[in-house]
Amino acid sequence: MWTSLSLSGRSGRLTVALTLAMSLALAGCGSISRSDTGLAGLRATQPTSALDSFRFAANDEVAGQAFLGVWEAEREARGATAVSALAVSGGGANGAYGAGVLVGWTEAGQRPDFDLVTGVSTGALISPFAFLGPDWDERLTAAYRDEDVSRLASGGWGALSRPSLYSDRSLRSLVGKYVDPALLTAIAAEHRAGRRLLVATTNLDAQATILWDMGAIALAGQAPGQEAAALALFRNALVASASIPGVFPPVMMDLDEGGSGRAEMHVDGGVSTPFVLAPSSLTFWTPEGNMRPQALYVIINGEIEPRRTVTKGATLPILMRSFDTLSKSDLRAHLIAAVAFADRNGARLRYAAIPTALGADSLAFDAESMRRLFEAGRAAAATGTAFDEINPEPPPAP
């Protein structure tokens, strides 16, 4: 649980191609106005904000230790033992596969109750339902089969008036449809019970992964008069985590309630760490007692195995193929490192990834493609074939 894994930093081959092509063609067209006054307050190494109660930078060791210290004390008071964790990666439309895996896992009757759930990008949108468990499978299924999903990648050429191909209007509408006060109330109750839900975004100004304690946000929303503000922040964090740069506009996080103009630019968590099992600053920490990792799972909303094909001899195909190759190699290396960590701490790590035979595409938001991926994930988990385990070393000779 205590290592930070990088899945790809990009959300698929088509994303890379579109972003590169449109960036070259439309550089300087759409933009977000940011005054020097607003930016001046961000030049400090660690600008303070009321938001700090709900988030911390993954590379901030002090903040990471503080978060874990509070959690450890709560777990000790409840008599908790080892930690089980689930990380859900980014992957755009491929998130339908991960959603299907969770539903199929429930059908198989083997889905654990996790102490920690994390999500990035499309994994962030999945994570609240993964955190709340099987009782929320119906809403998770509805979200990834919603016909409105097909509108996410529509209305292109908006880069002429905004810093992205598409508006975030459809994305915000979907998040608002499925993330409501009832969901926050349920998450707050689980947070009180000692469980944790984290979502990652990338702060472009600081070039840092930001981990949002979604349970703390939900809990704050249970106070009188705070429901609307908490719900807005919760939704904003999810939208930011899923905002693929160049495809959807960044989310500006206001640091002050007084309208001072100080704001941070946040985008897809996958830019910096699309796959999180803990703060990167604590990669080499060896947890003990009730924080010791036991069962670790990763749902990868993408492919990791090579897909053989003839690469066309043109600029974009070469770039696309190179990014895809780099991403898969990077992921395999991080998985091996994570397994070594798990083995060192006496834990086991299992992962589920999309089979290359399915031909997944991270920007294929059409209903048919997403339904196909969802059903493939559901069937694999229901039959017990979704998860694989990497053996860090060969078994001893007999």
Tab-separated table of C-alpha atoms in Angstrom:
chain	number	residue	atom	x	y	z
A	1	MET	CA	0.000	0.000	0.000
A	2	TRP	CA	2.832	2.338	0.695
A	3	THR	CA	4.199	3.067	-2.723
A	4	SER	CA	3.147	5.443	-5.473
A	5	LEU	CA	2.796	3.919	-8.911
A	6	SER	CA	2.749	5.735	-12.244
A	7	LEU	CA	0.516	4.171	-14.856
A	8	SER	CA	1.203	6.282	-17.898
A	9	GLY	CA	0.903	10.030	-17.332
A	10	ARG	CA	-1.307	10.081	-20.451
A	11	SER	CA	-4.751	8.692	-21.100
A	12	GLY	CA	-4.204	6.681	-24.247
A	13	ARG	CA	-2.842	6.890	-27.743
A	14	LEU	CA	-5.706	8.904	-29.183
A	15	THR	CA	-5.447	11.440	-26.369
A	16	VAL	CA	-1.773	11.983	-27.127
A	17	ALA	CA	-2.380	12.355	-30.847
A	18	LEU	CA	-5.247	14.799	-30.421
A	19	THR	CA	-3.446	16.878	-27.843
A	20	LEU	CA	-0.249	17.114	-29.879
A	21	ALA	CA	-2.029	17.909	-33.112
A	22	MET	CA	-4.371	20.485	-31.652
A	23	SER	CA	-1.651	22.084	-29.535
A	24	LEU	CA	0.436	22.656	-32.642
A	25	ALA	CA	-2.477	23.923	-34.711
A	26	LEU	CA	-4.158	26.099	-32.098
A	27	ALA	CA	-1.337	27.237	-29.836
A	28	GLY	CA	-2.232	30.553	-28.239
A	29	CYS	CA	-5.931	30.524	-29.235
A	30	GLY	CA	-7.993	29.596	-26.160
A	31	SER	CA	-6.584	30.524	-22.769
A	32	ILE	CA	-7.414	31.163	-19.121
A	33	SER	CA	-6.693	34.654	-17.896
A	34	ARG	CA	-4.536	34.653	-14.763
A	35	SER	CA	-3.507	37.946	-13.206
A	36	ASP	CA	-0.086	38.561	-11.684
A	37	THR	CA	-1.843	39.320	-8.398
A	38	GLY	CA	-3.346	35.862	-8.285
A	39	LEU	CA	-0.107	34.165	-9.265
A	40	ALA	CA	2.129	36.099	-6.892
A	41	GLY	CA	0.800	34.251	-3.877
A	42	LEU	CA	1.706	30.929	-5.473
A	43	ARG	CA	5.396	31.641	-5.857
A	44	ALA	CA	6.019	30.556	-2.282
A	45	THR	CA	7.102	26.964	-1.813
A	46	GLN	CA	4.070	26.055	0.263
A	47	PRO	CA	1.222	28.576	-0.114
A	48	THR	CA	-1.377	28.100	2.608
A	49	SER	CA	-5.086	27.732	2.034
A	50	ALA	CA	-8.264	26.618	3.759
A	51	LEU	CA	-8.139	23.687	1.329
A	52	ASP	CA	-5.135	22.304	3.214
A	53	SER	CA	-7.530	20.675	5.680
A	54	PHE	CA	-8.613	18.365	2.883
A	55	ARG	CA	-5.520	17.730	0.783
A	56	PHE	CA	-1.730	17.459	0.756
A	57	ALA	CA	1.046	17.094	-1.801
A	58	ALA	CA	2.198	13.520	-2.347
A	59	ASN	CA	5.849	14.644	-2.200
A	60	ASP	CA	5.384	16.413	1.152
A	61	GLU	CA	6.731	13.906	3.681
A	62	VAL	CA	5.644	15.906	6.717
A	63	ALA	CA	2.072	16.229	5.463
A	64	GLY	CA	1.983	12.584	4.456
A	65	GLN	CA	3.180	11.452	7.865
A	66	ALA	CA	0.618	13.715	9.545
A	67	PHE	CA	-2.209	12.210	7.490
A	68	LEU	CA	-1.074	8.668	8.250
A	69	GLY	CA	-0.483	9.475	11.930
A	70	VAL	CA	-4.078	10.582	12.422
A	71	TRP	CA	-5.360	7.572	10.536
A	72	GLU	CA	-3.152	5.183	12.518
A	73	ALA	CA	-4.467	6.576	15.811
A	74	GLU	CA	-8.058	6.088	14.657
A	75	ARG	CA	-7.326	2.529	13.565
A	76	GLU	CA	-5.635	1.742	16.872
A	77	ALA	CA	-8.643	3.053	18.817
A	78	ARG	CA	-10.883	0.729	16.790
A	79	GLY	CA	-8.639	-2.294	17.173
A	80	ALA	CA	-7.884	-2.501	13.463
A	81	THR	CA	-5.129	-4.805	12.244
A	82	ALA	CA	-3.564	-4.921	8.765
A	83	VAL	CA	-4.550	-2.647	5.881
A	84	SER	CA	-6.248	-3.719	2.655
A	85	ALA	CA	-6.169	-1.280	-0.252
A	86	LEU	CA	-7.562	-0.801	-3.747
A	87	ALA	CA	-6.139	1.604	-6.331
A	88	VAL	CA	-8.114	2.432	-9.487
A	89	SER	CA	-6.125	3.899	-12.379
A	90	GLY	CA	-6.925	6.428	-15.044
A	91	GLY	CA	-7.911	5.518	-18.576
A	92	GLY	CA	-10.756	7.693	-19.860
A	93	ALA	CA	-13.538	5.646	-21.436
A	94	ASN	CA	-11.658	2.486	-20.454
A	95	GLY	CA	-12.954	3.097	-16.932
A	96	ALA	CA	-15.994	1.098	-18.043
A	97	TYR	CA	-13.815	-2.009	-17.707
A	98	GLY	CA	-12.871	-1.214	-14.111
A	99	ALA	CA	-16.488	-0.479	-13.237
A	100	GLY	CA	-17.445	-3.859	-14.676
A	101	VAL	CA	-14.723	-5.577	-12.663
A	102	LEU	CA	-16.155	-4.181	-9.431
A	103	VAL	CA	-19.679	-5.329	-10.282
A	104	GLY	CA	-18.486	-8.779	-11.334
A	105	TRP	CA	-16.406	-9.011	-8.172
A	106	THR	CA	-19.587	-8.495	-6.180
A	107	GLU	CA	-21.356	-11.207	-8.189
A	108	ALA	CA	-18.535	-13.619	-7.408
A	109	GLY	CA	-19.058	-12.964	-3.687
A	110	GLN	CA	-15.357	-12.281	-3.138
A	111	ARG	CA	-15.120	-8.484	-3.120
A	112	PRO	CA	-13.228	-7.278	-0.018
A	113	ASP	CA	-14.130	-4.320	2.195
A	114	PHE	CA	-11.114	-2.081	1.690
A	115	ASP	CA	-9.579	0.127	4.356
A	116	LEU	CA	-8.189	2.442	1.679
A	117	VAL	CA	-9.472	3.205	-1.813
A	118	THR	CA	-7.734	5.607	-4.200
A	119	GLY	CA	-8.640	6.832	-7.657
A	120	VAL	CA	-7.132	8.847	-10.473
A	121	SER	CA	-8.865	10.311	-13.533
A	122	THR	CA	-11.654	7.907	-14.532
A	123	GLY	CA	-10.559	5.920	-11.482
A	124	ALA	CA	-11.442	8.939	-9.360
A	125	LEU	CA	-14.981	8.836	-10.740
A	126	ILE	CA	-15.184	5.120	-9.896
A	127	SER	CA	-13.561	5.367	-6.470
A	128	PRO	CA	-16.508	6.676	-4.388
A	129	PHE	CA	-18.615	3.687	-5.471
A	130	ALA	CA	-15.720	1.266	-4.997
A	131	PHE	CA	-15.264	2.737	-1.516
A	132	LEU	CA	-18.944	2.407	-0.551
A	133	GLY	CA	-19.158	-1.192	-1.720
A	134	PRO	CA	-21.697	-3.477	-3.433
A	135	ASP	CA	-24.756	-1.529	-2.279
A	136	TRP	CA	-23.717	1.195	-4.736
A	137	ASP	CA	-23.099	-1.091	-7.732
A	138	GLU	CA	-26.390	-0.104	-9.312
A	139	ARG	CA	-25.416	3.569	-9.368
A	140	LEU	CA	-21.926	2.728	-10.633
A	141	THR	CA	-23.406	0.654	-13.447
A	142	ALA	CA	-25.834	3.426	-14.358
A	143	ALA	CA	-23.024	5.993	-14.489
A	144	TYR	CA	-20.925	4.021	-16.955
A	145	ARG	CA	-23.912	3.063	-19.084
A	146	ASP	CA	-25.409	6.534	-19.086
A	147	GLU	CA	-26.112	7.724	-22.627
A	148	ASP	CA	-24.851	11.165	-21.636
A	149	VAL	CA	-21.323	9.723	-21.454
A	150	SER	CA	-21.200	9.760	-25.248
A	151	ARG	CA	-21.380	13.564	-25.132
A	152	LEU	CA	-18.099	13.892	-23.210
A	153	ALA	CA	-16.012	13.922	-26.400
A	154	SER	CA	-18.295	16.109	-28.490
A	155	GLY	CA	-18.243	19.760	-29.528
A	156	GLY	CA	-14.637	19.867	-30.694
A	157	TRP	CA	-12.670	22.863	-31.955
A	158	GLY	CA	-13.477	24.615	-28.720
A	159	ALA	CA	-9.755	25.254	-28.370
A	160	LEU	CA	-10.389	28.396	-30.413
A	161	SER	CA	-12.099	29.888	-27.352
A	162	ARG	CA	-10.867	27.707	-24.455
A	163	PRO	CA	-7.660	25.789	-23.573
A	164	SER	CA	-9.070	22.368	-24.555
A	165	LEU	CA	-10.725	20.440	-27.342
A	166	TYR	CA	-13.933	19.915	-25.404
A	167	SER	CA	-15.939	21.737	-22.784
A	168	ASP	CA	-16.247	20.248	-19.302
A	169	ARG	CA	-19.989	20.928	-19.293
A	170	SER	CA	-20.949	17.298	-19.973
A	171	LEU	CA	-18.368	15.975	-17.510
A	172	ARG	CA	-19.612	18.262	-14.749
A	173	SER	CA	-23.199	17.334	-15.553
A	174	LEU	CA	-22.430	13.623	-15.184
A	175	VAL	CA	-20.551	14.103	-11.930
A	176	GLY	CA	-23.390	16.233	-10.576
A	177	LYS	CA	-25.919	13.591	-11.567
A	178	TYR	CA	-24.295	10.764	-9.602
A	179	VAL	CA	-22.466	12.590	-6.801
A	180	ASP	CA	-25.194	13.932	-4.529
A	181	PRO	CA	-25.647	14.716	-0.815
A	182	ALA	CA	-26.689	11.115	-0.098
A	183	LEU	CA	-23.383	9.828	-1.454
A	184	LEU	CA	-21.421	12.313	0.668
A	185	THR	CA	-23.369	11.295	3.770
A	186	ALA	CA	-22.521	7.637	3.146
A	187	ILE	CA	-18.829	8.416	2.582
A	188	ALA	CA	-18.714	10.547	5.735
A	189	ALA	CA	-20.048	7.597	7.743
A	190	GLU	CA	-17.298	5.306	6.399
A	191	HIS	CA	-14.694	7.975	7.117
A	192	ARG	CA	-15.882	8.109	10.730
A	193	ALA	CA	-15.497	4.327	10.849
A	194	GLY	CA	-11.784	4.678	10.099
A	195	ARG	CA	-11.681	4.071	6.350
A	196	ARG	CA	-10.097	6.451	3.828
A	197	LEU	CA	-10.864	7.568	0.271
A	198	LEU	CA	-8.219	9.507	-1.662
A	199	VAL	CA	-8.371	11.089	-5.118
A	200	ALA	CA	-5.342	12.479	-6.965
A	201	THR	CA	-5.109	15.588	-9.119
A	202	THR	CA	-2.072	17.303	-10.619
A	203	ASN	CA	-1.305	20.870	-9.545
A	204	LEU	CA	0.371	22.229	-12.678
A	205	ASP	CA	1.592	25.372	-10.920
A	206	ALA	CA	3.522	23.305	-8.374
A	207	GLN	CA	4.123	20.324	-10.692
A	208	ALA	CA	2.911	18.084	-7.884
A	209	THR	CA	0.466	15.282	-7.233
A	210	ILE	CA	-2.214	16.428	-4.800
A	211	LEU	CA	-4.056	13.835	-2.730
A	212	TRP	CA	-7.556	14.863	-1.674
A	213	ASP	CA	-9.052	13.296	1.449
A	214	MET	CA	-12.552	12.877	0.069
A	215	GLY	CA	-13.905	11.441	3.315
A	216	ALA	CA	-12.784	14.542	5.197
A	217	ILE	CA	-14.564	16.721	2.627
A	218	ALA	CA	-17.718	14.636	2.957
A	219	LEU	CA	-17.521	14.783	6.753
A	220	ALA	CA	-17.163	18.578	6.684
A	221	GLY	CA	-20.343	18.696	4.637
A	222	GLN	CA	-22.332	17.152	7.469
A	223	ALA	CA	-21.939	20.325	9.556
A	224	PRO	CA	-24.898	22.735	9.446
A	225	GLY	CA	-24.640	25.133	6.530
A	226	GLN	CA	-21.624	23.389	4.963
A	227	GLU	CA	-23.330	20.855	2.699
A	228	ALA	CA	-23.293	22.950	-0.493
A	229	ALA	CA	-19.640	23.990	-0.149
A	230	ALA	CA	-18.488	20.445	0.582
A	231	LEU	CA	-20.480	19.021	-2.309
A	232	ALA	CA	-19.011	21.612	-4.679
A	233	LEU	CA	-15.435	20.865	-3.553
A	234	PHE	CA	-15.997	17.093	-3.754
A	235	ARG	CA	-17.301	17.396	-7.306
A	236	ASN	CA	-14.531	19.814	-8.284
A	237	ALA	CA	-11.833	17.383	-7.146
A	238	LEU	CA	-13.393	14.580	-9.184
A	239	VAL	CA	-13.718	16.747	-12.301
A	240	ALA	CA	-10.139	17.982	-11.939
A	241	SER	CA	-8.806	14.447	-11.573
A	242	ALA	CA	-10.583	13.434	-14.786
A	243	SER	CA	-9.659	16.532	-16.826
A	244	ILE	CA	-7.241	15.196	-19.434
A	245	PRO	CA	-5.001	18.139	-20.453
A	246	GLY	CA	-5.835	19.485	-23.886
A	247	VAL	CA	-9.018	17.402	-24.015
A	248	PHE	CA	-10.900	18.991	-21.100
A	249	PRO	CA	-10.136	22.393	-19.533
A	250	PRO	CA	-8.199	22.534	-16.253
A	251	VAL	CA	-10.007	23.193	-12.989
A	252	MET	CA	-9.063	26.354	-11.123
A	253	MET	CA	-9.040	25.732	-7.368
A	254	ASP	CA	-9.645	28.961	-5.442
A	255	LEU	CA	-7.384	29.183	-2.415
A	256	ASP	CA	-9.345	31.903	-0.612
A	257	GLU	CA	-13.012	32.460	0.123
A	258	GLY	CA	-12.589	36.234	-0.040
A	259	GLY	CA	-12.030	36.377	-3.803
A	260	SER	CA	-8.370	37.423	-3.635
A	261	GLY	CA	-7.689	35.859	-7.023
A	262	ARG	CA	-5.283	33.223	-5.698
A	263	ALA	CA	-6.005	29.980	-7.509
A	264	GLU	CA	-4.197	26.807	-8.528
A	265	MET	CA	-4.528	25.087	-11.901
A	266	HIS	CA	-5.386	21.394	-11.504
A	267	VAL	CA	-5.611	18.742	-14.218
A	268	ASP	CA	-5.792	14.968	-14.587
A	269	GLY	CA	-3.971	13.210	-11.766
A	270	GLY	CA	-2.570	10.863	-14.403
A	271	VAL	CA	-0.175	13.571	-15.546
A	272	SER	CA	1.895	13.037	-12.407
A	273	THR	CA	0.746	9.786	-10.802
A	274	PRO	CA	-2.264	8.130	-12.363
A	275	PHE	CA	-2.085	5.170	-10.044
A	276	VAL	CA	-1.732	5.743	-6.315
A	277	LEU	CA	-1.324	3.417	-3.376
A	278	ALA	CA	0.180	6.017	-1.021
A	279	PRO	CA	2.172	9.297	-0.954
A	280	SER	CA	5.328	9.078	-3.060
A	281	SER	CA	7.329	10.655	-0.223
A	282	LEU	CA	6.790	7.468	1.802
A	283	THR	CA	7.848	4.996	-0.868
A	284	PHE	CA	10.520	3.393	1.313
A	285	TRP	CA	8.584	3.479	4.570
A	286	THR	CA	8.089	0.079	6.212
A	287	PRO	CA	4.755	0.209	8.053
A	288	GLU	CA	4.164	-1.798	11.173
A	289	GLY	CA	1.294	-2.737	13.457
A	290	ASN	CA	-2.164	-1.780	12.275
A	291	MET	CA	-0.711	0.046	9.255
A	292	ARG	CA	1.004	-3.029	7.850
A	293	PRO	CA	-0.220	-3.776	4.295
A	294	GLN	CA	-1.875	-7.133	3.771
A	295	ALA	CA	-4.001	-7.359	0.625
A	296	LEU	CA	-3.313	-4.883	-2.208
A	297	TYR	CA	-5.320	-4.653	-5.420
A	298	VAL	CA	-4.928	-2.481	-8.517
A	299	ILE	CA	-7.497	-2.039	-11.263
A	300	ILE	CA	-5.755	-0.818	-14.405
A	301	ASN	CA	-8.131	0.800	-16.879
A	302	GLY	CA	-5.834	0.124	-19.794
A	303	GLU	CA	-3.567	-2.432	-21.420
A	304	ILE	CA	-0.128	-3.412	-20.182
A	305	GLU	CA	0.760	-6.190	-22.598
A	306	PRO	CA	2.363	-5.376	-25.962
A	307	ARG	CA	0.099	-5.213	-29.008
A	308	ARG	CA	1.941	-6.109	-32.213
A	309	THR	CA	1.139	-3.984	-35.260
A	310	VAL	CA	2.860	-2.305	-38.209
A	311	THR	CA	3.613	1.323	-37.312
A	312	LYS	CA	2.984	3.740	-40.173
A	313	GLY	CA	5.962	5.865	-41.166
A	314	ALA	CA	4.429	9.250	-40.370
A	315	THR	CA	4.901	11.698	-37.486
A	316	LEU	CA	1.692	11.122	-35.519
A	317	PRO	CA	1.645	7.310	-35.774
A	318	ILE	CA	5.285	7.185	-34.648
A	319	LEU	CA	4.583	9.513	-31.705
A	320	MET	CA	1.454	7.589	-30.742
A	321	ARG	CA	3.212	4.245	-30.845
A	322	SER	CA	6.194	5.604	-28.910
A	323	PHE	CA	4.030	7.016	-26.110
A	324	ASP	CA	2.049	3.774	-25.899
A	325	THR	CA	5.255	1.727	-25.706
A	326	LEU	CA	6.741	4.022	-23.056
A	327	SER	CA	3.566	3.885	-20.978
A	328	LYS	CA	3.385	0.106	-20.955
A	329	SER	CA	7.069	-0.300	-20.131
A	330	ASP	CA	6.754	2.225	-17.301
A	331	LEU	CA	3.727	0.473	-15.867
A	332	ARG	CA	5.346	-2.962	-15.916
A	333	ALA	CA	8.403	-1.588	-14.117
A	334	HIS	CA	6.254	0.043	-11.427
A	335	LEU	CA	4.185	-3.098	-10.958
A	336	ILE	CA	7.338	-5.126	-10.388
A	337	ALA	CA	8.574	-2.525	-7.869
A	338	ALA	CA	5.225	-2.575	-6.101
A	339	VAL	CA	5.264	-6.356	-5.866
A	340	ALA	CA	8.764	-6.231	-4.403
A	341	PHE	CA	7.483	-3.786	-1.786
A	342	ALA	CA	4.503	-6.006	-1.026
A	343	ASP	CA	6.734	-9.067	-0.757
A	344	ARG	CA	9.103	-7.248	1.599
A	345	ASN	CA	6.185	-6.390	3.872
A	346	GLY	CA	4.549	-9.802	3.727
A	347	ALA	CA	1.653	-8.579	1.551
A	348	ARG	CA	0.261	-9.748	-1.770
A	349	LEU	CA	-0.501	-7.540	-4.753
A	350	ARG	CA	-2.957	-8.484	-7.490
A	351	TYR	CA	-3.872	-6.443	-10.543
A	352	ALA	CA	-6.548	-6.447	-13.222
A	353	ALA	CA	-5.842	-4.970	-16.672
A	354	ILE	CA	-7.678	-4.829	-19.984
A	355	PRO	CA	-6.735	-7.719	-22.309
A	356	THR	CA	-5.173	-6.450	-25.525
A	357	ALA	CA	-7.627	-8.547	-27.538
A	358	LEU	CA	-10.420	-6.137	-26.535
A	359	GLY	CA	-8.808	-3.274	-28.459
A	360	ALA	CA	-9.576	-0.635	-25.821
A	361	ASP	CA	-9.564	3.080	-26.684
A	362	SER	CA	-9.510	5.663	-23.891
A	363	LEU	CA	-11.574	8.192	-25.885
A	364	ALA	CA	-14.205	5.773	-27.219
A	365	PHE	CA	-17.065	7.180	-25.142
A	366	ASP	CA	-19.788	5.739	-27.376
A	367	ALA	CA	-22.351	3.559	-25.594
A	368	GLU	CA	-21.530	0.371	-27.506
A	369	SER	CA	-17.779	0.474	-26.786
A	370	MET	CA	-18.266	1.234	-23.108
A	371	ARG	CA	-20.927	-1.449	-22.680
A	372	ARG	CA	-18.584	-3.981	-24.305
A	373	LEU	CA	-15.751	-3.091	-21.933
A	374	PHE	CA	-18.059	-3.073	-18.903
A	375	GLU	CA	-19.383	-6.533	-19.699
A	376	ALA	CA	-15.880	-7.866	-20.336
A	377	GLY	CA	-14.723	-6.618	-16.926
A	378	ARG	CA	-17.825	-7.925	-15.208
A	379	ALA	CA	-17.490	-11.390	-16.767
A	380	ALA	CA	-13.789	-11.637	-15.925
A	381	ALA	CA	-14.328	-10.752	-12.265
A	382	ALA	CA	-17.445	-12.903	-11.909
A	383	THR	CA	-15.524	-15.951	-13.134
A	384	GLY	CA	-12.454	-15.182	-11.035
A	385	THR	CA	-10.143	-14.459	-13.972
A	386	ALA	CA	-9.841	-10.658	-13.740
A	387	PHE	CA	-6.884	-10.462	-11.354
A	388	ASP	CA	-3.328	-11.641	-11.902
A	389	GLU	CA	-0.443	-11.847	-9.487
A	390	ILE	CA	3.215	-11.205	-10.253
A	391	ASN	CA	5.622	-13.538	-8.513
A	392	PRO	CA	8.641	-11.443	-7.470
A	393	GLU	CA	10.886	-14.483	-7.433
A	394	PRO	CA	10.614	-18.115	-8.521
A	395	PRO	CA	9.364	-20.585	-5.899
A	396	PRO	CA	12.071	-22.518	-4.019
A	397	ALA	CA	13.214	-25.757	-5.574
A	398	PRO	CA	11.593	-28.873	-4.092
